[in-house]
Coordinates of C-alpha atoms in Angstrom, one line a residue:
Chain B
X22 CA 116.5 90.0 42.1
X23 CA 114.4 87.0 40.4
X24 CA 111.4 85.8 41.9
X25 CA 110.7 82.2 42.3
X26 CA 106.8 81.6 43.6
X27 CA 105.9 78.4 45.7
X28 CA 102.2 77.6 45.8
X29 CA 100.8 76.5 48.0
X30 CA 102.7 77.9 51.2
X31 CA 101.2 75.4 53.7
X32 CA 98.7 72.1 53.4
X33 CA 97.5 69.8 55.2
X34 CA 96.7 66.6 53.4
X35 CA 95.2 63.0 55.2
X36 CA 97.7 59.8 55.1
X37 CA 97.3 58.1 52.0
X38 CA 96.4 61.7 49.0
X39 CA 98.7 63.3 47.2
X40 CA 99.6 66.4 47.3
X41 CA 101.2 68.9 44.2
X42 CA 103.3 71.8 44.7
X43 CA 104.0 74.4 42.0
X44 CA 107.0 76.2 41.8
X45 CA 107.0 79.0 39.5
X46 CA 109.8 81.7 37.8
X47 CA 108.1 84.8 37.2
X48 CA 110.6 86.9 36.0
X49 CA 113.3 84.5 34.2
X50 CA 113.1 81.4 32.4
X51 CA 114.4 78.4 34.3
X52 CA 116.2 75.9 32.6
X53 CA 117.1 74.0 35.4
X54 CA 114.9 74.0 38.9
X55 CA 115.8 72.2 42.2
X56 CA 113.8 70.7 44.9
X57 CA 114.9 70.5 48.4
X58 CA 113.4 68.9 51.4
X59 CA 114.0 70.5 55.0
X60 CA 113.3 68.5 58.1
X61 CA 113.3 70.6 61.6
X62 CA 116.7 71.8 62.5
X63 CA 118.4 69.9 60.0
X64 CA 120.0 71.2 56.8
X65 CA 118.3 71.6 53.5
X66 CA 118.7 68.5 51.5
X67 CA 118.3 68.1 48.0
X68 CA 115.6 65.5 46.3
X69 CA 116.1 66.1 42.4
X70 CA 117.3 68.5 39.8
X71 CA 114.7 69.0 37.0
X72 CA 115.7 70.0 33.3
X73 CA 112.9 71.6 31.4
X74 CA 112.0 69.3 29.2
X75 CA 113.5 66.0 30.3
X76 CA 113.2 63.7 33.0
X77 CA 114.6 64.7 36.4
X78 CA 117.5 63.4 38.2
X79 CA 117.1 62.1 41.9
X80 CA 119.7 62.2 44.6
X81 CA 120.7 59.1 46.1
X82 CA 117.5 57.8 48.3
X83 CA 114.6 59.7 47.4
X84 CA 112.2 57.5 45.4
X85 CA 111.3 58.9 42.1
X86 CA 107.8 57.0 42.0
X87 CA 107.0 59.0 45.6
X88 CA 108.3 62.1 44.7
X89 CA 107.2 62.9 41.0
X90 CA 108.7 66.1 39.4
X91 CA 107.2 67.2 36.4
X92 CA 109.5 70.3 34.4
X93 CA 107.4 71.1 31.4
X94 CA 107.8 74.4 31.0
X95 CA 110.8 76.9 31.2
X96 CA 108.6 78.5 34.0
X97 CA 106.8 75.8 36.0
X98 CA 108.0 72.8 38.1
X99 CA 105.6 70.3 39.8
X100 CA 106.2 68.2 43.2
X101 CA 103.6 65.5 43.4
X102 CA 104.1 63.7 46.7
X103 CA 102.2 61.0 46.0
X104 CA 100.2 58.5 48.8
X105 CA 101.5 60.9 51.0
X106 CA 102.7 59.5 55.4
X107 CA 103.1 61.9 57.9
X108 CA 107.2 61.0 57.5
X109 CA 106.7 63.3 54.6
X110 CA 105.6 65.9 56.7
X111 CA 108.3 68.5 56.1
X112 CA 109.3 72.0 54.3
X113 CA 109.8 71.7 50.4
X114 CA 111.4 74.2 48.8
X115 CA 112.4 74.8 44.8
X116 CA 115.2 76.8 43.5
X117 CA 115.4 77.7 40.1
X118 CA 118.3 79.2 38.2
X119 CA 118.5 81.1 34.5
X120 CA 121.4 79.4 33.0
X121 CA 125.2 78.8 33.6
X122 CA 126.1 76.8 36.8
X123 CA 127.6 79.5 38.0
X124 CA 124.3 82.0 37.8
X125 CA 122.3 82.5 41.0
X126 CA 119.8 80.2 41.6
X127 CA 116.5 81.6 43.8
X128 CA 114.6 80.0 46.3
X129 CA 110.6 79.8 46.2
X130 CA 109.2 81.0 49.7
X131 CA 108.5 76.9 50.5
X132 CA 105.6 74.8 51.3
X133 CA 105.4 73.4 54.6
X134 CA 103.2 70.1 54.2
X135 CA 101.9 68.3 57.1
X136 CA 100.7 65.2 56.5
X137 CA 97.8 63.4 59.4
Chain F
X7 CA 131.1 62.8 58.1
X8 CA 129.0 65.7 57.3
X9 CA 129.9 67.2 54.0
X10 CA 129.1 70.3 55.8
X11 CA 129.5 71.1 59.2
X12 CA 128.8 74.2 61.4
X13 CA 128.0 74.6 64.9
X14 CA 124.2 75.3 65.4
X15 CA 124.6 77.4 68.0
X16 CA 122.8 79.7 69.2
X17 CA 124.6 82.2 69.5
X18 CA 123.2 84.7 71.4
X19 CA 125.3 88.5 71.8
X20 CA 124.3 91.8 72.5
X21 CA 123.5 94.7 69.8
X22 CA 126.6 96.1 68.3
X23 CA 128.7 93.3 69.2
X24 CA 131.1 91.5 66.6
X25 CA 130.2 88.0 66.2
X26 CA 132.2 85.0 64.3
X27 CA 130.5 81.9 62.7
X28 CA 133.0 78.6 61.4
X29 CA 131.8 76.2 58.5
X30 CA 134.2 73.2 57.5
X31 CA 133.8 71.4 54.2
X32 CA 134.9 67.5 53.8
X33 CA 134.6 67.5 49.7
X34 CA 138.1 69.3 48.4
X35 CA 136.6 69.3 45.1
X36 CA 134.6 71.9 45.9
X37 CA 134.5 75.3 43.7
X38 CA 131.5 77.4 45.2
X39 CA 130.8 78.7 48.2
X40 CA 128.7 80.6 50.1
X41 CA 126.7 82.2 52.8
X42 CA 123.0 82.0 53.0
X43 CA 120.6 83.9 55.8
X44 CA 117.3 81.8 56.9
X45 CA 114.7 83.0 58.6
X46 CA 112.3 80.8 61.2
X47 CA 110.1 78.7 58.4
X48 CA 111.2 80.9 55.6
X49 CA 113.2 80.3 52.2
X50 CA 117.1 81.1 52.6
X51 CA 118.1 83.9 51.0
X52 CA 122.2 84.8 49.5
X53 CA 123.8 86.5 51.9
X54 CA 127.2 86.8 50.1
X55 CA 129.4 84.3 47.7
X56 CA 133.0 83.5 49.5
X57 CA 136.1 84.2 47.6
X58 CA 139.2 82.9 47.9
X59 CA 140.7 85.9 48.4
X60 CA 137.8 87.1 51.4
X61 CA 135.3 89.7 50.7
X62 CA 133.4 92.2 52.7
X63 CA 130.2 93.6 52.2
X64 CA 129.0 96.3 54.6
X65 CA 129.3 94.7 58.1
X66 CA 129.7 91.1 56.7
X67 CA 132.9 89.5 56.3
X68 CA 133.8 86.2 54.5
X69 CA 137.1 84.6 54.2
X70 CA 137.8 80.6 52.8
X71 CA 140.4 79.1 53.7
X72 CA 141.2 75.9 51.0
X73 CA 143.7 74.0 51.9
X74 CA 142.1 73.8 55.6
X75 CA 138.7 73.6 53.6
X76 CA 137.3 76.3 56.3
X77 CA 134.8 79.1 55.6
X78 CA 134.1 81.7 58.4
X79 CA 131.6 84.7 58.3
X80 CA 132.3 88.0 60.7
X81 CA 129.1 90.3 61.8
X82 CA 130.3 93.4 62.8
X83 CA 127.9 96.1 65.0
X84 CA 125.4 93.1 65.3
X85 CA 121.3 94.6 64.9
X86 CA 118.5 93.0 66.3
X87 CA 117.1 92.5 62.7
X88 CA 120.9 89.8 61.8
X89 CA 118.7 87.6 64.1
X90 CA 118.8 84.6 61.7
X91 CA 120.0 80.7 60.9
X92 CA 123.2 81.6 58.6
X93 CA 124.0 78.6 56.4
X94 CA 127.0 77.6 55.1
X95 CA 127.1 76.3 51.3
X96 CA 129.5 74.9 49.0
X97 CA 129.1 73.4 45.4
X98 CA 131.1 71.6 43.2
X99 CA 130.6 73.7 40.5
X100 CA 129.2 77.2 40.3
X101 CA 126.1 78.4 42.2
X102 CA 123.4 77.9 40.1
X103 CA 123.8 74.3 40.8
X104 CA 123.5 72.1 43.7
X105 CA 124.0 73.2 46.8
X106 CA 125.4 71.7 50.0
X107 CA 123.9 73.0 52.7
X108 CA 125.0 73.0 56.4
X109 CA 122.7 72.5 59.0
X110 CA 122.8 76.1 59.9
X111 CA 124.2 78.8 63.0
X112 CA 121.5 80.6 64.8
X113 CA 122.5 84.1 65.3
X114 CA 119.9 85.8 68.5
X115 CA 121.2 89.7 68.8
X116 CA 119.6 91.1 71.9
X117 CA 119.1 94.5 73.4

């Protein structure tokens, strides 16, 4: 199948930096790329939908100054958290899919980000 | 209400038994679905889309239920290696798009 890759897999950042995460298609290009957020033992939740070359769309309270996504590629996506609290500690993880809605979309391996 | 709800379990059954997991939907709407595997502090991975009409693959069975908006998953001849969080997913559209994810059924198979 596809390969989405997630760099980096783990960081720990101090209260107060920011902190990017790539997520990459290596195989495909990705028109559209997702970002979820995973909390322990709770469900995967979903932050924003990026379209390559315009400006993502954020779900219902996740702030869009916090969490910037960048999408300027067909094969790269940037998370910035930005001014990072250890609240944001969490699991991120991108999916991206090739075209159609109804195409697979693949999962990155995630980046676990603790934040002290 | 959770759009999607499952019970977290865990389950915990013997190798080779036959295990059942239940996922409930709230959003009618809904045109996608699907089961996802998870792995401890890994991505999730598809396990298997969910037709209407039920589908098997190997020892997996899905079957979706609409009008009771109810989507189950069967293990048959459980290995040690099914140990896993399955997640339940829907989507209003097709699968490439977003994804509702339950909060997941943890699956131990045991010797």
């Amino acid at each position: 199948g596809a390969v989405v890759s997630q760099h980096p897999s783990r960081v720990i950042c101090k209260s107060g930096t920011s902190v990017k995460i790539e997520c990459r298609s290596l195989d495909f290009q990705a028109t559209t790329m997702f970002w979820y957020r995973q909390f322990p033992k709770q469900s995967l939740m979903l932050m924003a939908t990026s379209n390559e070359g315009s400006k993502a769309t954020y779900e219902q309270g996740v702030e869009k100054d916090k969490f910037l996504i960048n999408h300027a590629s067909l094969t790269l996506s940037t998370l910035t958290v930005t001014s990072a609290h250890p609240e944001d500690s969490s699991f991120y993880i991108c999916s991206a899919r090739a075209g159609a809605t109804n195409t697979e979309a693949f999962f990155g391996q995630g980046t676990r980000l603790t934040v002290v | 209400r959770k759009e999607v709800e499952q019970d977290p379990g865990p389950f915990n059954v013997p190798e080779g038994a036959t295990v059942a997991f239940n996922c409930t939907y709230s959003n009618s709407a809904s045109q996608s679905f699907f089961w996802y595997r998870q792995d401890c502090r890994k991505e999730p991975k598809l396990l298997m889309s969910v037709y209407s009409s039920g589908n098997e693959d190997g020892r997996f069975t899905a079957q979706l239920n609409r009008a009771s908006q109810y989507i189950s998953l069967l293990i048959r001849d459980s290995k040690l290696s099914d140990s896993a969080t399955y997640l339940c997913v829907v989507s209003l559209t097709g699968g490439g798009n977003k994804l509702t994810f339950g909060t997941g059924t943890q699956l131990k198979v045991e010797l």
